[in-house]
Short mmCIF file of N, CA and C in Angstrom, two decimals:
data_model
loop_
_atom_site.label_atom_id
_atom_site.label_comp_id
_atom_site.label_asym_id
_atom_site.label_seq_id
_atom_site.Cartn_x
_atom_site.Cartn_y
_atom_site.Cartn_z
N MET A 1 0.80 -1.17 0.01
CA MET A 1 -0.02 -0.01 -0.02
C MET A 1 0.85 1.24 0.00
N ASP A 2 1.99 1.26 0.79
CA ASP A 2 2.85 2.41 0.83
C ASP A 2 3.50 2.63 -0.55
N ALA A 3 3.86 1.55 -1.21
CA ALA A 3 4.45 1.68 -2.54
C ALA A 3 3.47 2.25 -3.53
N ALA A 4 2.21 1.81 -3.41
CA ALA A 4 1.20 2.34 -4.31
C ALA A 4 0.94 3.82 -4.07
N LEU A 5 0.89 4.22 -2.81
CA LEU A 5 0.67 5.62 -2.44
C LEU A 5 1.84 6.45 -2.85
N ALA A 6 3.07 5.96 -2.70
CA ALA A 6 4.27 6.67 -3.14
C ALA A 6 4.28 6.83 -4.67
N GLY A 7 3.87 5.79 -5.35
CA GLY A 7 3.80 5.86 -6.83
C GLY A 7 2.76 6.84 -7.27
N LEU A 8 1.63 6.91 -6.60
CA LEU A 8 0.54 7.85 -6.94
C LEU A 8 1.02 9.29 -6.69
N VAL A 9 1.66 9.54 -5.53
CA VAL A 9 2.17 10.87 -5.27
C VAL A 9 3.24 11.28 -6.24
N GLY A 10 4.13 10.36 -6.60
CA GLY A 10 5.17 10.63 -7.60
C GLY A 10 4.58 10.92 -9.00
N THR A 11 3.54 10.19 -9.36
CA THR A 11 2.86 10.42 -10.63
C THR A 11 2.18 11.76 -10.64
N VAL A 12 1.47 12.14 -9.56
CA VAL A 12 0.82 13.42 -9.47
C VAL A 12 1.83 14.54 -9.52
N ALA A 13 2.91 14.37 -8.74
CA ALA A 13 3.95 15.44 -8.71
C ALA A 13 4.58 15.56 -10.09
N GLY A 14 4.85 14.47 -10.78
CA GLY A 14 5.42 14.54 -12.14
C GLY A 14 4.48 15.19 -13.10
N ALA A 15 3.18 14.88 -13.01
CA ALA A 15 2.19 15.51 -13.90
C ALA A 15 2.14 17.02 -13.64
N LEU A 16 2.10 17.39 -12.38
CA LEU A 16 2.03 18.82 -12.04
C LEU A 16 3.31 19.55 -12.52
N ALA A 17 4.47 18.91 -12.34
CA ALA A 17 5.70 19.53 -12.81
C ALA A 17 5.73 19.68 -14.33
N GLY A 18 5.23 18.65 -15.02
CA GLY A 18 5.12 18.72 -16.46
C GLY A 18 4.16 19.78 -16.98
N ALA A 19 3.02 19.88 -16.28
CA ALA A 19 2.06 20.91 -16.68
C ALA A 19 2.63 22.30 -16.43
N PHE A 20 3.31 22.49 -15.28
CA PHE A 20 3.88 23.75 -14.97
C PHE A 20 4.99 24.14 -15.98
N GLY A 21 5.82 23.17 -16.30
CA GLY A 21 6.87 23.39 -17.29
C GLY A 21 6.31 23.72 -18.65
N SER A 22 5.20 23.04 -19.04
CA SER A 22 4.58 23.35 -20.33
C SER A 22 3.99 24.76 -20.32
N TRP A 23 3.39 25.14 -19.21
CA TRP A 23 2.79 26.47 -19.10
C TRP A 23 3.90 27.54 -19.21
N LEU A 24 5.00 27.32 -18.50
CA LEU A 24 6.11 28.25 -18.56
C LEU A 24 6.67 28.41 -19.98
N ALA A 25 6.82 27.28 -20.68
CA ALA A 25 7.33 27.30 -22.07
C ALA A 25 6.37 28.02 -22.97
N GLN A 26 5.09 27.78 -22.84
CA GLN A 26 4.06 28.44 -23.67
C GLN A 26 4.07 29.93 -23.40
N ARG A 27 4.18 30.30 -22.15
CA ARG A 27 4.18 31.74 -21.79
C ARG A 27 5.42 32.44 -22.39
N ALA A 28 6.56 31.77 -22.29
CA ALA A 28 7.79 32.33 -22.90
C ALA A 28 7.67 32.49 -24.38
N GLN A 29 7.07 31.48 -25.01
CA GLN A 29 6.89 31.50 -26.47
C GLN A 29 5.93 32.64 -26.90
N LEU A 30 4.88 32.84 -26.14
CA LEU A 30 3.92 33.93 -26.48
C LEU A 30 4.63 35.29 -26.28
N ARG A 31 5.41 35.41 -25.26
CA ARG A 31 6.17 36.69 -25.03
C ARG A 31 7.12 36.94 -26.20
N LEU A 32 7.81 35.94 -26.65
CA LEU A 32 8.70 36.11 -27.78
C LEU A 32 7.95 36.51 -29.04
N GLN A 33 6.81 35.88 -29.24
CA GLN A 33 5.99 36.25 -30.46
C GLN A 33 5.49 37.67 -30.34
N ARG A 34 5.05 38.11 -29.15
CA ARG A 34 4.63 39.51 -29.01
C ARG A 34 5.75 40.50 -29.25
N GLU A 35 6.91 40.16 -28.71
CA GLU A 35 8.11 41.04 -28.94
C GLU A 35 8.46 41.05 -30.39
N SER A 36 8.40 39.96 -31.06
CA SER A 36 8.73 39.89 -32.49
C SER A 36 7.70 40.73 -33.30
N LEU A 37 6.44 40.60 -32.98
CA LEU A 37 5.41 41.38 -33.68
C LEU A 37 5.58 42.87 -33.41
N ALA A 38 5.88 43.23 -32.18
CA ALA A 38 6.08 44.65 -31.83
C ALA A 38 7.31 45.19 -32.59
N HIS A 39 8.37 44.41 -32.68
CA HIS A 39 9.54 44.85 -33.42
C HIS A 39 9.24 45.05 -34.87
N GLN A 40 8.50 44.06 -35.50
CA GLN A 40 8.11 44.22 -36.87
C GLN A 40 7.26 45.42 -37.11
N GLU A 41 6.30 45.70 -36.22
CA GLU A 41 5.47 46.85 -36.32
C GLU A 41 6.30 48.13 -36.21
N SER A 42 7.25 48.14 -35.30
CA SER A 42 8.12 49.32 -35.17
C SER A 42 8.91 49.57 -36.44
N ILE A 43 9.44 48.55 -37.02
CA ILE A 43 10.17 48.71 -38.27
C ILE A 43 9.26 49.21 -39.39
N ARG A 44 8.07 48.65 -39.48
CA ARG A 44 7.09 49.06 -40.52
C ARG A 44 6.68 50.52 -40.29
N TRP A 45 6.48 50.91 -39.03
CA TRP A 45 6.09 52.29 -38.70
C TRP A 45 7.16 53.25 -39.11
N VAL A 46 8.40 52.96 -38.74
CA VAL A 46 9.51 53.84 -39.09
C VAL A 46 9.67 53.93 -40.61
N ASP A 47 9.55 52.81 -41.29
CA ASP A 47 9.68 52.79 -42.73
C ASP A 47 8.60 53.62 -43.39
N ASP A 48 7.31 53.42 -42.95
CA ASP A 48 6.24 54.22 -43.50
C ASP A 48 6.36 55.68 -43.22
N LYS A 49 6.84 56.00 -42.02
CA LYS A 49 7.04 57.40 -41.65
C LYS A 49 8.16 58.02 -42.48
N TRP A 50 9.24 57.26 -42.64
CA TRP A 50 10.33 57.78 -43.45
C TRP A 50 9.88 58.06 -44.88
N THR A 51 9.08 57.15 -45.45
CA THR A 51 8.56 57.33 -46.81
C THR A 51 7.68 58.58 -46.88
N LEU A 52 6.82 58.78 -45.95
CA LEU A 52 5.90 59.90 -45.90
C LEU A 52 6.74 61.19 -45.79
N HIS A 53 7.73 61.22 -44.90
CA HIS A 53 8.55 62.45 -44.73
C HIS A 53 9.28 62.71 -46.01
N ARG A 54 9.86 61.72 -46.64
CA ARG A 54 10.61 61.91 -47.89
C ARG A 54 9.68 62.48 -48.95
N ASP A 55 8.50 61.89 -49.08
CA ASP A 55 7.54 62.36 -50.07
C ASP A 55 7.08 63.80 -49.81
N LEU A 56 6.90 64.13 -48.54
CA LEU A 56 6.55 65.49 -48.18
C LEU A 56 7.60 66.48 -48.60
N LEU A 57 8.86 66.18 -48.31
CA LEU A 57 9.96 67.08 -48.66
C LEU A 57 10.03 67.24 -50.19
N ILE A 58 9.89 66.14 -50.90
CA ILE A 58 9.90 66.21 -52.33
C ILE A 58 8.75 67.06 -52.86
N ALA A 59 7.55 66.88 -52.30
CA ALA A 59 6.39 67.62 -52.76
C ALA A 59 6.55 69.12 -52.51
N LEU A 60 7.06 69.46 -51.32
CA LEU A 60 7.26 70.90 -51.02
C LEU A 60 8.30 71.53 -51.90
N ARG A 61 9.34 70.80 -52.21
CA ARG A 61 10.39 71.32 -53.10
C ARG A 61 9.81 71.40 -54.55
N ASN A 62 8.97 70.45 -54.90
CA ASN A 62 8.35 70.50 -56.22
C ASN A 62 7.44 71.73 -56.33
N TRP A 63 6.72 72.01 -55.27
CA TRP A 63 5.86 73.20 -55.23
C TRP A 63 6.70 74.43 -55.41
N ARG A 64 7.86 74.52 -54.73
CA ARG A 64 8.77 75.64 -54.88
C ARG A 64 9.25 75.75 -56.32
N ASP A 65 9.66 74.57 -56.87
CA ASP A 65 10.09 74.57 -58.27
C ASP A 65 9.03 75.08 -59.25
N CYS A 66 7.82 74.69 -59.03
CA CYS A 66 6.70 75.15 -59.86
C CYS A 66 6.53 76.66 -59.76
N LEU A 67 6.72 77.17 -58.56
CA LEU A 67 6.65 78.64 -58.36
C LEU A 67 7.79 79.31 -59.08
N MET A 68 8.97 78.74 -59.07
CA MET A 68 10.11 79.30 -59.81
C MET A 68 9.83 79.27 -61.28
N HIS A 69 9.25 78.17 -61.81
CA HIS A 69 8.88 78.11 -63.24
C HIS A 69 7.86 79.21 -63.59
N LEU A 70 6.91 79.38 -62.72
CA LEU A 70 5.93 80.45 -62.90
C LEU A 70 6.61 81.82 -62.95
N TRP A 71 7.53 82.03 -62.07
CA TRP A 71 8.23 83.33 -61.97
C TRP A 71 9.13 83.56 -63.19
N GLN A 72 9.83 82.53 -63.56
CA GLN A 72 10.86 82.68 -64.65
C GLN A 72 10.23 82.60 -66.02
N GLU A 73 9.26 81.70 -66.21
CA GLU A 73 8.75 81.46 -67.54
C GLU A 73 7.26 81.74 -67.70
N GLY A 74 6.58 82.06 -66.61
CA GLY A 74 5.15 82.25 -66.65
C GLY A 74 4.35 80.97 -66.85
N ASN A 75 5.03 79.84 -66.63
CA ASN A 75 4.41 78.56 -66.80
C ASN A 75 3.73 78.09 -65.51
N ARG A 76 2.41 77.97 -65.54
CA ARG A 76 1.66 77.57 -64.36
C ARG A 76 1.41 76.05 -64.29
N GLU A 77 1.93 75.38 -65.30
CA GLU A 77 1.66 73.94 -65.38
C GLU A 77 2.17 73.16 -64.17
N GLY A 78 1.31 72.41 -63.56
CA GLY A 78 1.67 71.60 -62.41
C GLY A 78 1.62 72.28 -61.07
N LEU A 79 1.42 73.62 -61.03
CA LEU A 79 1.42 74.35 -59.79
C LEU A 79 0.33 73.89 -58.85
N HIS A 80 -0.87 73.77 -59.40
CA HIS A 80 -2.00 73.35 -58.57
C HIS A 80 -1.81 71.93 -58.01
N ASP A 81 -1.39 71.01 -58.85
CA ASP A 81 -1.13 69.64 -58.40
C ASP A 81 -0.01 69.60 -57.35
N ALA A 82 1.05 70.38 -57.61
CA ALA A 82 2.17 70.36 -56.68
C ALA A 82 1.73 70.86 -55.30
N ARG A 83 0.93 71.93 -55.28
CA ARG A 83 0.48 72.53 -54.02
C ARG A 83 -0.46 71.54 -53.32
N ALA A 84 -1.38 70.94 -54.08
CA ALA A 84 -2.33 69.99 -53.50
C ALA A 84 -1.64 68.79 -52.95
N THR A 85 -0.65 68.25 -53.61
CA THR A 85 0.11 67.10 -53.11
C THR A 85 0.88 67.50 -51.82
N ALA A 86 1.45 68.64 -51.83
CA ALA A 86 2.20 69.11 -50.63
C ALA A 86 1.29 69.26 -49.46
N TYR A 87 0.08 69.80 -49.70
CA TYR A 87 -0.89 69.94 -48.60
C TYR A 87 -1.34 68.55 -48.07
N ARG A 88 -1.65 67.61 -49.00
CA ARG A 88 -2.12 66.30 -48.63
C ARG A 88 -1.11 65.58 -47.78
N LEU A 89 0.14 65.61 -48.25
CA LEU A 89 1.24 64.91 -47.53
C LEU A 89 1.56 65.61 -46.21
N GLY A 90 1.42 66.94 -46.20
CA GLY A 90 1.65 67.69 -44.99
C GLY A 90 0.64 67.40 -43.91
N VAL A 91 -0.60 67.22 -44.31
CA VAL A 91 -1.63 66.83 -43.34
C VAL A 91 -1.34 65.43 -42.79
N GLY A 92 -1.00 64.51 -43.70
CA GLY A 92 -0.68 63.16 -43.20
C GLY A 92 0.50 63.12 -42.27
N ALA A 93 1.56 63.86 -42.61
CA ALA A 93 2.74 63.90 -41.75
C ALA A 93 2.39 64.63 -40.42
N GLY A 94 1.60 65.63 -40.49
CA GLY A 94 1.25 66.38 -39.30
C GLY A 94 0.41 65.52 -38.30
N LEU A 95 -0.30 64.53 -38.82
CA LEU A 95 -1.07 63.68 -37.89
C LEU A 95 -0.20 62.82 -37.02
N ILE A 96 1.00 62.44 -37.51
CA ILE A 96 1.86 61.55 -36.74
C ILE A 96 3.09 62.25 -36.16
N ALA A 97 3.22 63.55 -36.44
CA ALA A 97 4.43 64.25 -36.11
C ALA A 97 4.37 64.83 -34.68
N GLN A 98 5.54 65.09 -34.12
CA GLN A 98 5.65 65.76 -32.85
C GLN A 98 5.25 67.23 -33.04
N PRO A 99 4.96 68.00 -32.00
CA PRO A 99 4.54 69.37 -32.14
C PRO A 99 5.53 70.24 -32.88
N GLY A 100 6.81 70.08 -32.60
CA GLY A 100 7.79 70.92 -33.27
C GLY A 100 7.84 70.67 -34.79
N THR A 101 7.70 69.41 -35.18
CA THR A 101 7.66 69.10 -36.63
C THR A 101 6.38 69.63 -37.24
N ARG A 102 5.25 69.52 -36.52
CA ARG A 102 4.01 70.03 -37.05
C ARG A 102 4.10 71.53 -37.34
N ILE A 103 4.75 72.23 -36.45
CA ILE A 103 4.92 73.67 -36.62
C ILE A 103 5.81 73.94 -37.83
N ALA A 104 6.88 73.13 -38.00
CA ALA A 104 7.78 73.31 -39.15
C ALA A 104 7.03 73.07 -40.42
N ILE A 105 6.12 72.10 -40.45
CA ILE A 105 5.34 71.80 -41.66
C ILE A 105 4.49 72.98 -42.03
N LYS A 106 3.80 73.53 -40.98
CA LYS A 106 2.92 74.67 -41.23
C LYS A 106 3.69 75.91 -41.71
N GLU A 107 4.85 76.11 -41.08
CA GLU A 107 5.67 77.28 -41.49
C GLU A 107 6.16 77.15 -42.90
N ALA A 108 6.59 75.97 -43.31
CA ALA A 108 7.04 75.75 -44.67
C ALA A 108 5.93 76.03 -45.67
N ARG A 109 4.74 75.56 -45.35
CA ARG A 109 3.58 75.83 -46.26
C ARG A 109 3.28 77.30 -46.30
N LYS A 110 3.29 77.95 -45.11
CA LYS A 110 3.02 79.42 -45.06
C LYS A 110 4.04 80.14 -45.90
N GLY A 111 5.31 79.77 -45.82
CA GLY A 111 6.32 80.44 -46.58
C GLY A 111 6.16 80.32 -48.08
N LEU A 112 5.74 79.12 -48.54
CA LEU A 112 5.50 78.93 -49.97
C LEU A 112 4.23 79.65 -50.40
N LEU A 113 3.22 79.62 -49.55
CA LEU A 113 1.99 80.38 -49.89
C LEU A 113 2.22 81.87 -49.93
N ALA A 114 3.05 82.37 -49.02
CA ALA A 114 3.36 83.78 -49.01
C ALA A 114 4.14 84.16 -50.33
N GLY A 115 5.05 83.32 -50.74
CA GLY A 115 5.74 83.60 -52.01
C GLY A 115 4.79 83.52 -53.20
N GLN A 116 3.86 82.55 -53.22
CA GLN A 116 2.93 82.44 -54.34
C GLN A 116 1.97 83.64 -54.27
N ALA A 117 1.51 84.05 -53.11
CA ALA A 117 0.62 85.21 -53.05
C ALA A 117 1.31 86.50 -53.49
N ALA A 118 2.58 86.68 -53.08
CA ALA A 118 3.32 87.86 -53.47
C ALA A 118 3.52 87.87 -55.00
N MET A 119 3.73 86.69 -55.61
CA MET A 119 3.84 86.65 -57.05
C MET A 119 2.54 86.97 -57.73
N ALA A 120 1.44 86.49 -57.18
CA ALA A 120 0.10 86.74 -57.74
C ALA A 120 -0.27 88.19 -57.68
N ARG A 121 0.15 88.85 -56.57
CA ARG A 121 -0.16 90.28 -56.40
C ARG A 121 0.91 91.17 -57.07
N GLN A 122 1.90 90.54 -57.68
CA GLN A 122 3.00 91.20 -58.38
C GLN A 122 3.75 92.14 -57.43
N GLN A 123 3.97 91.61 -56.21
CA GLN A 123 4.70 92.35 -55.17
C GLN A 123 6.14 91.93 -55.11
N VAL A 124 6.57 91.06 -55.95
CA VAL A 124 7.96 90.63 -56.04
C VAL A 124 8.66 91.48 -57.04
N PRO A 125 9.77 92.11 -56.67
CA PRO A 125 10.48 92.94 -57.67
C PRO A 125 10.89 92.17 -58.89
N GLN A 126 10.84 92.79 -60.07
CA GLN A 126 11.14 92.12 -61.28
C GLN A 126 12.59 91.61 -61.34
N ASP A 127 13.51 92.26 -60.62
CA ASP A 127 14.90 91.87 -60.66
C ASP A 127 15.22 90.78 -59.61
N ALA A 128 14.21 90.33 -58.86
CA ALA A 128 14.49 89.29 -57.90
C ALA A 128 14.81 88.01 -58.56
N THR A 129 15.83 87.33 -58.05
CA THR A 129 16.25 86.04 -58.62
C THR A 129 15.46 84.90 -58.03
N ASP A 130 15.00 85.06 -56.80
CA ASP A 130 14.27 83.96 -56.17
C ASP A 130 13.12 84.52 -55.36
N PRO A 131 11.89 84.48 -55.92
CA PRO A 131 10.73 85.00 -55.19
C PRO A 131 10.35 84.17 -53.99
N CYS A 132 10.90 83.00 -53.87
CA CYS A 132 10.58 82.10 -52.77
C CYS A 132 11.78 81.99 -51.77
N SER A 133 12.59 83.05 -51.77
CA SER A 133 13.80 82.95 -50.91
C SER A 133 13.43 82.89 -49.43
N GLU A 134 12.32 83.41 -49.05
CA GLU A 134 11.91 83.31 -47.63
C GLU A 134 11.51 81.89 -47.27
N ALA A 135 11.12 81.09 -48.23
CA ALA A 135 10.72 79.70 -47.95
C ALA A 135 11.92 78.74 -47.82
N LYS A 136 13.05 79.13 -48.38
CA LYS A 136 14.22 78.23 -48.35
C LYS A 136 14.62 77.89 -46.90
N PRO A 137 14.83 78.83 -46.00
CA PRO A 137 15.15 78.43 -44.60
C PRO A 137 14.07 77.65 -43.92
N LEU A 138 12.81 77.89 -44.26
CA LEU A 138 11.73 77.17 -43.66
C LEU A 138 11.73 75.73 -44.12
N LEU A 139 12.05 75.51 -45.39
CA LEU A 139 12.16 74.09 -45.86
C LEU A 139 13.35 73.40 -45.24
N THR A 140 14.43 74.13 -45.06
CA THR A 140 15.60 73.50 -44.42
C THR A 140 15.26 73.21 -42.93
N ALA A 141 14.57 74.08 -42.24
CA ALA A 141 14.15 73.83 -40.85
C ALA A 141 13.23 72.59 -40.80
N LEU A 142 12.35 72.50 -41.75
CA LEU A 142 11.46 71.32 -41.74
C LEU A 142 12.27 70.03 -41.95
N GLU A 143 13.19 70.08 -42.87
CA GLU A 143 14.00 68.88 -43.11
C GLU A 143 14.76 68.49 -41.86
N GLU A 144 15.32 69.46 -41.15
CA GLU A 144 16.03 69.17 -39.91
C GLU A 144 15.05 68.61 -38.82
N ALA A 145 13.85 69.17 -38.78
CA ALA A 145 12.89 68.66 -37.80
C ALA A 145 12.48 67.23 -38.12
N LEU A 146 12.33 66.90 -39.39
CA LEU A 146 11.97 65.55 -39.78
C LEU A 146 13.11 64.57 -39.47
N HIS A 147 14.33 65.03 -39.54
CA HIS A 147 15.46 64.13 -39.21
C HIS A 147 15.46 63.70 -37.74
N VAL A 148 14.94 64.55 -36.85
CA VAL A 148 15.03 64.22 -35.44
C VAL A 148 13.70 63.63 -34.90
N GLU A 149 12.74 63.44 -35.81
CA GLU A 149 11.47 62.85 -35.37
C GLU A 149 11.77 61.50 -34.70
N PRO A 150 11.18 61.28 -33.50
CA PRO A 150 11.47 60.02 -32.83
C PRO A 150 10.82 58.81 -33.51
N SER A 151 11.36 57.66 -33.20
CA SER A 151 10.81 56.45 -33.75
C SER A 151 9.56 56.03 -33.00
N TRP A 152 8.87 55.03 -33.49
CA TRP A 152 7.66 54.55 -32.87
C TRP A 152 7.94 54.10 -31.43
N ALA A 153 9.04 53.46 -31.16
CA ALA A 153 9.40 52.98 -29.83
C ALA A 153 9.51 54.16 -28.87
N ASP A 154 10.18 55.23 -29.29
CA ASP A 154 10.30 56.40 -28.46
C ASP A 154 8.93 57.03 -28.18
N ARG A 155 8.11 57.04 -29.26
CA ARG A 155 6.78 57.65 -29.16
C ARG A 155 5.89 56.82 -28.16
N SER A 156 5.92 55.54 -28.34
CA SER A 156 5.04 54.72 -27.44
C SER A 156 5.52 54.74 -26.03
N ALA A 157 6.84 54.81 -25.83
CA ALA A 157 7.37 54.89 -24.45
C ALA A 157 7.00 56.21 -23.81
N ALA A 158 6.93 57.28 -24.59
CA ALA A 158 6.52 58.59 -24.06
C ALA A 158 5.06 58.63 -23.74
N ALA A 159 4.26 57.83 -24.45
CA ALA A 159 2.82 57.82 -24.21
C ALA A 159 2.43 56.98 -23.03
N GLU A 160 3.27 56.09 -22.57
CA GLU A 160 2.95 55.23 -21.45
C GLU A 160 2.97 56.04 -20.19
N PRO A 161 2.02 55.75 -19.22
CA PRO A 161 1.98 56.52 -17.97
C PRO A 161 3.13 56.20 -17.08
#
């Protein structure tokens, strides 16, 4: 009877140890999967953000180039599309940007709009070589602000209480 009881206790203890070990292994595996998914999401987020920022800078510079063509040649072709694209991408980037970058996006748009408005009102001197000269430093400031935008990991860590 003692041998049977000892065997039963040993079997129960072995079963409990096996179940506990299986639970620990499953828990560790789930944690690794969550960390892997979070890392993949972080990489995707940074890649998508980088693409959006690159496209925004290209669109703003294209808008400036269209203004220069208008000034130099009187050619309005592409100006409306360039401005609309810059606005669309600026809104998208502004939704995910930090406050300083959001301000830089708005200032760059204001600078280009001011240059376009001055050209439309013929307030730019005829001998001016660059009617958008005031927008140049604003575009440079925006580019610098986009370079220091934090990654998703930094953003999510800052949002945690």
